[in-house]
Coordinates of C-alpha atoms in Angstrom, one line a residue:
M1 CA -10.2 -10.3 -7.8
P2 CA -10.5 -7.2 -10.0
Y3 CA -12.6 -4.0 -9.4
A4 CA -15.9 -4.3 -11.2
A5 CA -14.8 -1.9 -13.7
A6 CA -16.0 -3.4 -17.1
T7 CA -19.4 -4.6 -19.2
D8 CA -18.0 -8.1 -19.0
T9 CA -16.5 -8.6 -15.6
A10 CA -19.9 -10.5 -14.3
H11 CA -19.6 -12.7 -17.3
H12 CA -16.2 -13.5 -16.5
W13 CA -16.6 -13.4 -13.4
A14 CA -19.3 -16.3 -13.8
T15 CA -18.2 -18.7 -16.3
E16 CA -14.3 -19.1 -15.5
R17 CA -11.5 -20.6 -14.2
A18 CA -10.5 -19.8 -10.9
I19 CA -6.5 -20.9 -11.2
A20 CA -5.6 -21.9 -15.6
L21 CA -2.4 -23.2 -14.1
W22 CA -0.8 -26.1 -12.4
V23 CA 2.7 -26.3 -10.8
W24 CA 4.9 -28.2 -9.9
F25 CA 8.1 -29.5 -9.4
A26 CA 10.5 -31.9 -10.2
G27 CA 10.9 -34.6 -7.9
D28 CA 8.4 -32.7 -5.4
L29 CA 5.1 -35.0 -5.8
P30 CA 6.0 -38.9 -5.4
S31 CA 5.5 -41.9 -8.2
V32 CA 2.9 -43.3 -5.7
A33 CA 1.2 -39.5 -5.5
L34 CA 1.5 -38.8 -8.9
A35 CA -0.5 -41.4 -10.3
T36 CA -3.3 -41.0 -8.7
L37 CA -3.3 -37.5 -9.3
A38 CA -3.1 -37.8 -12.7
E39 CA -5.8 -40.8 -13.3
E40 CA -8.4 -38.5 -11.6
L41 CA -7.1 -34.9 -13.8
G42 CA -9.4 -35.6 -17.3
P43 CA -12.0 -32.8 -15.8
V44 CA -9.5 -30.8 -14.1
R45 CA -7.9 -30.3 -18.0
A46 CA -11.5 -30.6 -19.5
D47 CA -11.9 -27.3 -17.6
G48 CA -9.6 -25.6 -19.4
A49 CA -6.9 -26.5 -16.9
R50 CA -2.5 -27.2 -17.8
F51 CA -0.2 -29.0 -15.3
A52 CA 3.3 -27.6 -15.5
L53 CA 7.0 -29.6 -14.4
V54 CA 9.2 -26.7 -13.1
V55 CA 12.6 -29.1 -13.9
P56 CA 15.9 -27.3 -11.8
A57 CA 18.7 -27.2 -13.8
G58 CA 21.0 -30.6 -14.0
Q59 CA 17.8 -32.0 -13.2
S60 CA 15.9 -35.0 -15.6
P61 CA 12.7 -35.1 -15.4
R62 CA 11.1 -38.4 -14.9
A63 CA 9.0 -40.4 -17.0
D64 CA 5.4 -40.2 -15.1
E65 CA 5.9 -36.5 -14.8
E66 CA 6.6 -35.4 -18.3
A67 CA 3.6 -37.5 -19.0
M68 CA 1.4 -35.4 -16.4
A69 CA 3.3 -32.6 -17.3
D70 CA 1.5 -30.0 -21.0
L71 CA 4.5 -28.1 -20.1
I72 CA 7.9 -28.4 -18.7
V73 CA 9.9 -24.9 -18.4
E74 CA 13.2 -24.8 -16.5
G75 CA 13.1 -23.3 -13.5
A76 CA 15.3 -22.3 -10.1
A77 CA 14.8 -25.0 -7.6
A78 CA 12.3 -25.1 -4.6
P79 CA 12.1 -22.2 -2.6
A80 CA 13.7 -19.9 -4.7
P81 CA 10.1 -18.6 -6.9
F82 CA 11.4 -18.8 -10.1
G83 CA 10.3 -22.0 -12.2
F84 CA 6.5 -20.1 -11.4
F85 CA 7.3 -17.3 -13.5
A86 CA 8.7 -19.6 -16.3
A87 CA 6.1 -22.2 -16.3
L88 CA 3.7 -17.9 -16.6
Q89 CA 5.2 -17.5 -19.4
A90 CA 5.4 -20.7 -21.3
A91 CA 2.1 -20.6 -20.9
G92 CA 1.3 -17.6 -21.7
L93 CA -0.6 -16.0 -19.1
G94 CA 0.2 -12.9 -17.2
D95 CA -1.7 -13.1 -14.3
V96 CA -0.7 -14.9 -11.6
R97 CA -3.9 -15.0 -10.1
L98 CA -4.2 -17.1 -12.0
L99 CA -1.2 -19.5 -11.1
G100 CA -1.5 -23.0 -8.7
A101 CA 0.5 -24.8 -6.9
L102 CA 0.6 -28.3 -5.8
G103 CA 3.4 -29.6 -3.0
A104 CA 4.8 -32.3 -1.4
T105 CA 7.7 -30.9 0.4
A106 CA 7.5 -27.3 2.8
E107 CA 9.8 -26.2 0.2
A108 CA 7.8 -26.8 -2.8
I109 CA 5.2 -24.8 -1.2
T110 CA 7.4 -22.3 0.8
A111 CA 8.5 -21.1 -3.5
A112 CA 4.8 -21.0 -4.8
H113 CA 4.1 -18.6 -1.3
H114 CA 7.8 -17.0 -2.4
A115 CA 6.0 -16.4 -6.3
G116 CA 2.4 -14.8 -4.7
A117 CA 0.2 -18.3 -6.6
A118 CA -3.3 -18.3 -5.4
A119 CA -4.0 -21.3 -4.3
I120 CA -1.2 -23.0 -2.2
V121 CA -2.4 -27.0 -2.5
G122 CA -0.2 -29.1 -0.7
I123 CA -0.4 -33.1 -1.3
A124 CA -0.3 -36.2 2.2
P125 CA -1.7 -38.6 2.3
A126 CA -4.8 -37.8 5.2
A127 CA -3.3 -39.3 8.5
P128 CA -2.0 -36.3 11.1
A129 CA 0.8 -37.5 11.2
T130 CA 2.3 -37.4 7.2
R131 CA 0.9 -33.7 7.1
R132 CA 2.0 -32.3 10.2
A133 CA 5.3 -31.7 8.1
L134 CA 3.5 -29.2 5.3
L135 CA 1.5 -27.4 8.1
L136 CA 4.4 -24.6 9.4
A137 CA 4.4 -24.2 5.3
Q138 CA 1.1 -23.0 5.5
P139 CA -0.6 -24.0 2.7
D140 CA -3.8 -23.6 1.3
I141 CA -5.7 -26.7 2.3
I142 CA -4.3 -30.4 2.6
V143 CA -5.3 -32.9 0.4
A144 CA -4.8 -36.6 -0.5
P145 CA -3.9 -37.5 -4.6
E146 CA -7.8 -38.6 -5.3
E147 CA -9.3 -35.8 -3.5
F148 CA -7.4 -33.3 -5.6
A149 CA -9.4 -33.3 -8.6
T150 CA -12.7 -33.3 -6.3
L151 CA -11.1 -29.6 -4.8
D152 CA -10.9 -28.5 -7.9
R153 CA -14.0 -28.7 -8.8
Q154 CA -15.3 -27.4 -5.7
R155 CA -13.0 -24.2 -5.0
Y156 CA -11.5 -23.9 -8.7
A157 CA -13.4 -25.0 -12.2
S158 CA -15.0 -22.8 -14.2
D159 CA -19.2 -24.4 -12.9
R160 CA -17.7 -23.6 -8.7
A161 CA -21.1 -22.2 -7.2
H162 CA -19.0 -20.5 -4.5
R163 CA -17.3 -17.4 -6.5
Q164 CA -17.2 -13.6 -7.0
R165 CA -20.6 -11.8 -8.7
V166 CA -21.7 -8.9 -9.0
L167 CA -23.1 -8.1 -5.6
L168 CA -27.0 -5.6 -7.0
N169 CA -28.2 -6.5 -2.7
P170 CA -27.9 -3.8 -0.5
G171 CA -24.7 -4.8 1.0
P172 CA -22.3 -5.9 1.9
S173 CA -21.1 -4.8 -1.5
V174 CA -18.2 -5.6 -4.0
V175 CA -15.3 -3.6 -2.9
S176 CA -12.0 -3.5 -4.6
D177 CA -8.8 -5.1 -4.0
R178 CA -7.1 -2.7 -2.1
I179 CA -9.8 -3.6 0.9
H180 CA -9.3 -7.3 0.7
R181 CA -5.8 -7.1 1.2
A182 CA -5.9 -4.8 3.9
V183 CA -7.8 -7.7 5.7
G184 CA -4.6 -9.9 5.4
G185 CA -3.0 -7.6 7.7
P186 CA -1.2 -8.2 10.6
D187 CA -2.3 -10.4 13.9
L188 CA -2.9 -8.0 16.8
C189 CA -3.8 -7.7 19.9
H190 CA -6.6 -5.0 21.1
R191 CA -4.4 -3.8 23.7
E192 CA -1.4 -2.5 22.3
P193 CA -0.9 1.3 21.2
E194 CA -1.0 -0.3 17.3
Y195 CA -4.7 -1.0 17.8
S196 CA -6.0 2.0 19.1
D197 CA -3.6 4.4 16.5
I198 CA -5.5 2.0 13.8
L199 CA -9.0 3.4 15.6
D200 CA -7.8 6.1 16.2
G201 CA -6.9 7.0 12.4
V202 CA -10.3 5.7 11.3
R203 CA -12.2 8.4 14.0
R204 CA -9.6 11.2 11.9
K205 CA -11.2 9.4 8.8
L206 CA -14.7 9.5 9.0
F207 CA -15.3 12.4 11.0
Q208 CA -13.7 14.3 7.6
V209 CA -16.2 12.1 6.0
A210 CA -19.0 12.5 7.5
G211 CA -17.9 16.0 8.2
V212 CA -18.2 16.4 12.2
T213 CA -15.5 18.6 14.4
D214 CA -13.7 16.6 17.3
D215 CA -16.3 17.2 20.3
W216 CA -18.6 14.3 18.6
A217 CA -17.6 10.7 19.8
L218 CA -17.0 7.3 17.6
V219 CA -18.1 4.1 19.4
M220 CA -17.1 1.8 17.1
L221 CA -18.7 -1.9 17.2
A222 CA -18.3 -5.6 15.7
G223 CA -21.1 -5.8 14.8
S224 CA -23.3 -4.7 11.9
G225 CA -25.4 -2.4 11.6
T226 CA -28.5 -3.8 13.9
A227 CA -25.6 -4.0 16.6
A228 CA -25.9 0.2 15.6
M229 CA -28.8 0.5 16.3
E230 CA -28.9 -1.2 19.2
A231 CA -26.4 0.6 21.2
M232 CA -27.9 3.5 19.8
T233 CA -31.2 3.6 20.5
G234 CA -30.9 2.4 24.4
A235 CA -27.9 5.3 24.6
A236 CA -30.9 7.8 23.8
V237 CA -33.3 6.8 26.2
R238 CA -33.7 8.1 29.8
P239 CA -35.7 5.4 31.8
G240 CA -39.8 5.9 32.4
R241 CA -39.4 7.8 28.6
R242 CA -40.3 7.5 24.9
L243 CA -38.9 7.0 22.1
L244 CA -40.9 8.6 19.3
V245 CA -40.2 5.9 16.0
C246 CA -40.4 7.5 12.4
S247 CA -41.8 3.8 10.5
N248 CA -41.7 2.9 6.5
G249 CA -40.1 0.6 6.5
I250 CA -38.9 -2.9 8.1
Y251 CA -36.2 -0.9 9.0
G252 CA -38.3 1.3 11.1
Q253 CA -40.2 -1.1 12.1
R254 CA -36.7 -2.8 13.7
I255 CA -36.2 0.1 15.5
E256 CA -39.6 -0.3 16.8
T257 CA -38.6 -4.8 18.1
I258 CA -35.8 -2.9 19.6
A259 CA -36.8 -0.2 21.4
S260 CA -39.7 -3.2 23.0
R261 CA -37.0 -6.0 23.8
L262 CA -35.2 -2.4 25.8
G263 CA -37.9 -1.9 28.1
I264 CA -38.4 1.2 26.1
A265 CA -41.9 3.6 25.4
T266 CA -42.8 4.2 22.3
V267 CA -44.7 6.1 19.4
V268 CA -44.7 5.4 16.3
V269 CA -45.4 7.9 12.7
N270 CA -46.4 5.7 10.6
A271 CA -46.2 6.4 6.4
S272 CA -46.4 3.7 3.5
D273 CA -43.5 2.6 3.0
L274 CA -43.5 4.7 -1.3
E275 CA -43.5 8.1 0.8
P276 CA -41.4 9.9 3.3
I277 CA -42.0 10.2 7.0
D278 CA -44.3 13.9 7.2
P279 CA -42.4 16.2 9.3
A280 CA -44.7 18.0 10.6
A281 CA -47.0 14.1 11.8
V282 CA -43.6 14.3 13.9
A283 CA -44.5 17.7 15.4
A284 CA -48.3 16.9 16.2
A285 CA -47.0 13.9 17.4
L286 CA -44.6 15.5 20.2
D287 CA -47.2 17.8 20.1
T288 CA -48.7 14.7 21.9
H289 CA -46.9 13.5 23.8
D290 CA -44.8 15.3 25.9
D291 CA -42.5 12.9 27.5
V292 CA -40.9 11.5 24.1
D293 CA -36.9 11.8 24.7
A294 CA -35.7 11.0 20.9
V295 CA -37.0 10.6 17.3
A296 CA -35.8 8.2 15.2
V297 CA -35.7 8.5 11.5
I298 CA -33.8 5.6 8.9
H299 CA -32.5 7.9 7.0
H300 CA -32.6 5.9 4.2
E301 CA -34.6 3.2 3.8
T302 CA -34.0 -0.2 1.8
T303 CA -37.1 -1.6 1.4
T304 CA -37.8 0.1 -1.0
G305 CA -34.8 3.0 -2.0
L306 CA -37.2 6.1 -0.3
I307 CA -34.9 9.1 1.1
N308 CA -36.4 10.3 4.5
P309 CA -36.4 14.0 5.1
L310 CA -34.2 13.8 8.2
H311 CA -32.8 17.4 8.5
E312 CA -36.3 19.0 8.2
I313 CA -37.7 16.0 10.8
A314 CA -34.3 16.8 13.3
A315 CA -35.5 20.4 13.0
V316 CA -39.3 19.7 14.2
A317 CA -37.9 17.7 16.7
N318 CA -35.1 20.0 18.2
E319 CA -37.2 22.4 18.7
R320 CA -39.3 20.3 20.6
G321 CA -35.9 19.5 22.5
A322 CA -36.2 15.5 21.5
L323 CA -32.4 14.4 20.5
V324 CA -32.1 12.9 16.8
V325 CA -31.7 9.5 16.7
C326 CA -30.5 8.6 12.8
D327 CA -30.1 5.1 10.9
A328 CA -27.6 6.6 7.6
I329 CA -26.5 2.7 7.7
S330 CA -26.7 2.6 3.9
S331 CA -26.8 6.4 3.3
L332 CA -22.8 7.9 4.7
G333 CA -21.0 8.1 2.1
A334 CA -23.4 8.0 -1.0
E335 CA -26.7 10.5 -0.2
E336 CA -26.1 14.5 0.9
L337 CA -25.7 14.0 5.3
D338 CA -25.1 17.1 7.3
L339 CA -24.3 16.2 10.5
D340 CA -22.4 18.3 12.1
G341 CA -25.0 21.1 13.2
T342 CA -28.1 20.2 12.5
G343 CA -29.5 18.4 15.3
L344 CA -28.7 14.9 14.8
D345 CA -26.9 13.6 17.9
F346 CA -27.2 9.4 17.4
V347 CA -26.4 8.3 13.8
A348 CA -25.1 4.3 13.5
S349 CA -24.0 3.1 10.1
T350 CA -21.6 0.1 8.9
S351 CA -18.6 -0.4 6.9
N352 CA -19.9 -2.9 4.3
K353 CA -22.3 -0.3 2.5
C354 CA -21.9 3.3 1.1
L355 CA -18.7 2.7 2.5
H356 CA -16.7 0.0 0.2
G357 CA -16.2 -1.8 3.7
L358 CA -16.2 -5.6 4.4
P359 CA -19.1 -6.8 7.1
G360 CA -18.0 -7.0 11.3
C361 CA -17.8 -3.0 12.4
S362 CA -20.7 -0.7 13.2
F363 CA -20.4 2.2 14.3
V364 CA -21.8 5.6 16.0
L365 CA -21.4 8.6 15.7
V366 CA -22.1 11.1 18.7
S367 CA -23.3 14.3 19.3
P368 CA -21.8 15.9 22.5
R369 CA -25.0 16.1 23.4
G370 CA -25.4 12.8 22.6
Q371 CA -22.7 12.4 24.8
A372 CA -24.6 14.3 27.8
R373 CA -27.1 12.3 27.5
I374 CA -25.4 9.1 27.3
A375 CA -24.0 9.7 30.7
E376 CA -28.2 9.7 32.1
V377 CA -28.8 6.4 30.6
P378 CA -27.8 3.3 33.0
P379 CA -26.7 0.9 30.9
R380 CA -29.2 -1.3 29.1
S381 CA -27.3 -3.6 28.4
L382 CA -23.3 -4.9 28.6
Y383 CA -21.8 -5.8 25.1
F384 CA -24.0 -1.9 24.0
D385 CA -23.3 0.3 25.9
L386 CA -22.2 3.4 24.8
A387 CA -20.5 4.3 28.2
A388 CA -18.3 1.9 29.0
Y389 CA -17.0 2.2 24.8
L390 CA -16.3 5.5 26.0
T391 CA -14.3 5.1 28.7
A392 CA -13.0 2.6 27.6
Q393 CA -11.5 4.8 24.3
A394 CA -10.9 7.6 26.7
K395 CA -7.8 5.2 27.6
R396 CA -7.3 4.6 24.9
T397 CA -7.9 0.5 25.4
V398 CA -11.7 -1.3 24.3
P399 CA -14.3 -3.0 26.5
F400 CA -14.0 -6.3 24.0
T401 CA -12.2 -7.1 21.2
P402 CA -13.2 -5.3 17.6
A403 CA -13.2 -7.5 14.9
I404 CA -9.9 -6.0 14.0
P405 CA -9.2 -7.8 10.2
A406 CA -13.2 -5.6 9.0
L407 CA -11.2 -1.8 11.3
Y408 CA -7.9 -2.9 8.7
G409 CA -10.5 -3.0 5.5
L410 CA -12.9 0.3 6.9
D411 CA -8.9 2.1 7.7
A412 CA -8.6 1.4 3.8
A413 CA -11.4 1.5 2.2
L414 CA -11.7 5.8 3.9
D415 CA -8.7 5.6 2.0
E416 CA -10.3 5.2 -1.1
L417 CA -12.8 7.2 0.0
L418 CA -10.7 10.4 0.3
D419 CA -8.5 9.4 -2.5
E420 CA -11.2 9.6 -4.9
G421 CA -13.7 12.8 -2.8
P422 CA -16.4 12.0 -1.2
K423 CA -18.0 14.3 -3.3
H424 CA -17.2 12.5 -6.9
R425 CA -18.6 9.1 -4.8
R426 CA -22.1 11.3 -4.1
A427 CA -22.3 12.1 -7.2
Y428 CA -21.8 8.7 -8.6
Y429 CA -23.6 7.2 -7.1
Q430 CA -26.7 9.8 -8.1
E431 CA -25.3 9.6 -12.4
R432 CA -25.5 5.2 -11.6
M433 CA -28.5 5.9 -10.3
D434 CA -29.3 7.8 -13.2
Y435 CA -28.4 5.0 -16.1
L436 CA -30.4 1.9 -14.2
D437 CA -33.4 4.0 -13.4
R438 CA -33.4 4.9 -18.1
E439 CA -33.3 1.5 -18.6
F440 CA -35.9 0.3 -16.0
V441 CA -38.1 2.7 -17.4
R442 CA -36.9 1.4 -20.5
L443 CA -37.6 -2.2 -19.7
G444 CA -41.2 -1.0 -19.0
M445 CA -40.0 -1.3 -14.8
E446 CA -40.6 2.1 -13.3
P447 CA -39.1 2.5 -9.5
R448 CA -42.1 1.7 -7.4
V449 CA -41.0 5.0 -5.0
A450 CA -41.3 8.9 -6.7
A451 CA -38.2 10.2 -8.6
E452 CA -38.0 12.8 -5.5
H453 CA -38.1 10.5 -2.9
R454 CA -35.0 8.2 -4.2
S455 CA -32.1 6.8 -2.8
R456 CA -28.8 6.9 -5.1
S457 CA -28.4 3.2 -4.8
V458 CA -32.0 0.8 -3.5
R459 CA -35.0 0.8 -6.0
S460 CA -37.8 -1.5 -5.7
L461 CA -39.0 -2.0 -8.9
P462 CA -42.5 -4.2 -10.1
L463 CA -41.7 -8.2 -10.8
P464 CA -43.0 -8.3 -15.1
P465 CA -46.5 -9.7 -15.2
G466 CA -45.3 -13.5 -15.2
I467 CA -42.1 -13.6 -14.0
V468 CA -41.9 -15.8 -10.8
Y469 CA -38.5 -13.7 -8.2
E470 CA -36.6 -16.8 -7.9
E471 CA -37.0 -17.8 -11.6
L472 CA -35.3 -14.2 -12.1
H473 CA -33.0 -14.0 -9.1
D474 CA -31.3 -17.5 -10.0
A475 CA -31.6 -16.5 -13.6
L476 CA -29.4 -13.3 -13.7
K477 CA -27.2 -15.4 -11.4
E478 CA -26.5 -17.8 -13.2
E479 CA -25.4 -14.9 -15.5
G480 CA -23.2 -13.7 -12.6
Y481 CA -25.6 -11.4 -10.7
I482 CA -27.2 -11.2 -7.3
I483 CA -30.7 -9.1 -6.8
Y484 CA -32.5 -8.7 -4.0
A485 CA -35.8 -10.0 -3.0
G486 CA -38.5 -7.3 -2.4
L487 CA -39.6 -7.2 1.0
G488 CA -42.5 -5.6 3.6
G489 CA -47.0 -5.9 1.6
A490 CA -44.5 -5.6 -2.0
A491 CA -42.1 -8.5 -0.8
Q492 CA -44.2 -11.3 -3.4
S493 CA -44.7 -8.7 -6.8
S494 CA -41.9 -6.6 -6.6
F495 CA -37.1 -7.5 -6.2
R496 CA -34.4 -5.2 -5.4
I497 CA -31.9 -3.6 -7.6
C498 CA -29.1 -2.1 -5.2
A499 CA -25.8 -0.5 -6.3
L500 CA -23.2 0.2 -3.5
G501 CA -19.3 -0.8 -3.4
A502 CA -16.9 -0.6 -6.2
L503 CA -19.5 -0.6 -9.6
T504 CA -18.8 1.2 -13.0
I505 CA -22.1 2.5 -15.8
E506 CA -19.7 0.0 -17.6
S507 CA -20.5 -3.2 -15.3
L508 CA -24.4 -2.0 -14.7
S509 CA -24.8 -1.9 -18.6
G510 CA -23.5 -5.5 -18.8
F511 CA -26.4 -6.3 -16.3
V512 CA -29.5 -4.0 -18.6
A513 CA -28.2 -6.5 -20.3
A514 CA -28.7 -9.8 -19.0
L515 CA -31.6 -8.5 -17.3
E516 CA -33.2 -7.9 -20.6
R517 CA -32.2 -11.0 -22.1
T518 CA -33.7 -12.8 -18.4
L519 CA -37.2 -11.5 -18.9
A520 CA -37.4 -11.8 -23.2
R521 CA -36.9 -15.7 -22.5
Q522 CA -40.0 -15.5 -20.1
P523 CA -43.2 -15.9 -23.0
A524 CA -45.8 -13.6 -20.3
A525 CA -43.0 -11.2 -20.3
A526 CA -43.6 -7.9 -21.7
V527 CA -40.5 -5.4 -22.2
A528 CA -40.8 -2.2 -23.7

């Protein structure tokens, strides 16, 4: 699927068929199957799909094949792929990703694979005994002839429900084709040296992006960002000591909940979800409670798109001998985040936000001081035992099965980030949000967080008078955009727009136009 690069990207994604041309070989589909298919194809054709028949040299098509075909081309017999290319050319299509194949034999399915068809559908009766011959050729799916039209409507039609959209939620994010191709890497046993080589490479690249030296450690986990949050929280506080939690949103509350579940006592410094945590309040709490072992801070509180003064809080904690636990899940890669020598000890993040990977991998970056702390803390969990991961990784292995496809994606995403340049990535994130901020103000929706405290990727916006979030969401989804609900105390009166991932300003301009159209259709909405 293409990068979200143009003003009309979302429109194309929201309205166009996934497969424009279905191709089959003469003599491949039995007459009975073809007759059943032909009876069902009216809606498929009405939706814009065409059907092409490839006729190998020296072979004549049957009358029923000619009747069903919109195009007839000459091409090499299966399993050679060249007939598919002839069909694409005859149809005037220049993108193999619009090509679908129908096949009742392994040879036809193999030809489709060789051609790089985007959809490969085996046609066979429902009985498993009749389908086993196709399985080794690896079609995407096998359906009976009478099921094909339904399959087309569900997976490939212009009005299919499950389709690519421009994601304006706070992760997962839209990613490039480079990432999608990477996750299809070879099946791999995680106990083999090839896996360790990949993990070592990811470690080097993450250290380069994060700006840390080799005395830091990386723990890679299979799970969401919350998995990394829980792992580092459990490893940072010694028995009988407390965790100070900086809480000004849902994710600060989440760390407090994690600590409670792990049996760790907490001290909480609260602030409004529209105001950053005050370092002076952290200092006062630490001076009052001398049993605090670590301070937990959410760098980017995505409840409202608020940046907390992480380094100032870290300085206060370090002066008082407390370690710092940082949730950088939605900031690493987008925000200014200095780690080495700044007093941060545990930094949690994930693959599927500002690093532009796919969900499944989260990780904790651990300073030398944090590694010493891990050795002092008895494990509070089996799966999230950071000491066990560090011990295993030192032996070039892992304690549990990792999310290998997600790691493939993260590896490619880090390559992409380093090709772009981390500084450029951060600057473009800022440029995108500056553009959106101007447009939001023009539409009469001033972001709820003050400009000096805003992140580079998330905005919490007031719902205009008379606008119901669910209706706004559904209308924009029809246009190809996914927005996100508000959280916390303003959940009923706000919504969020997030610009993470492979999005250009041009694609966001298409969203702004769609938002403006949607608001204009609401009689009670006042558009400035």
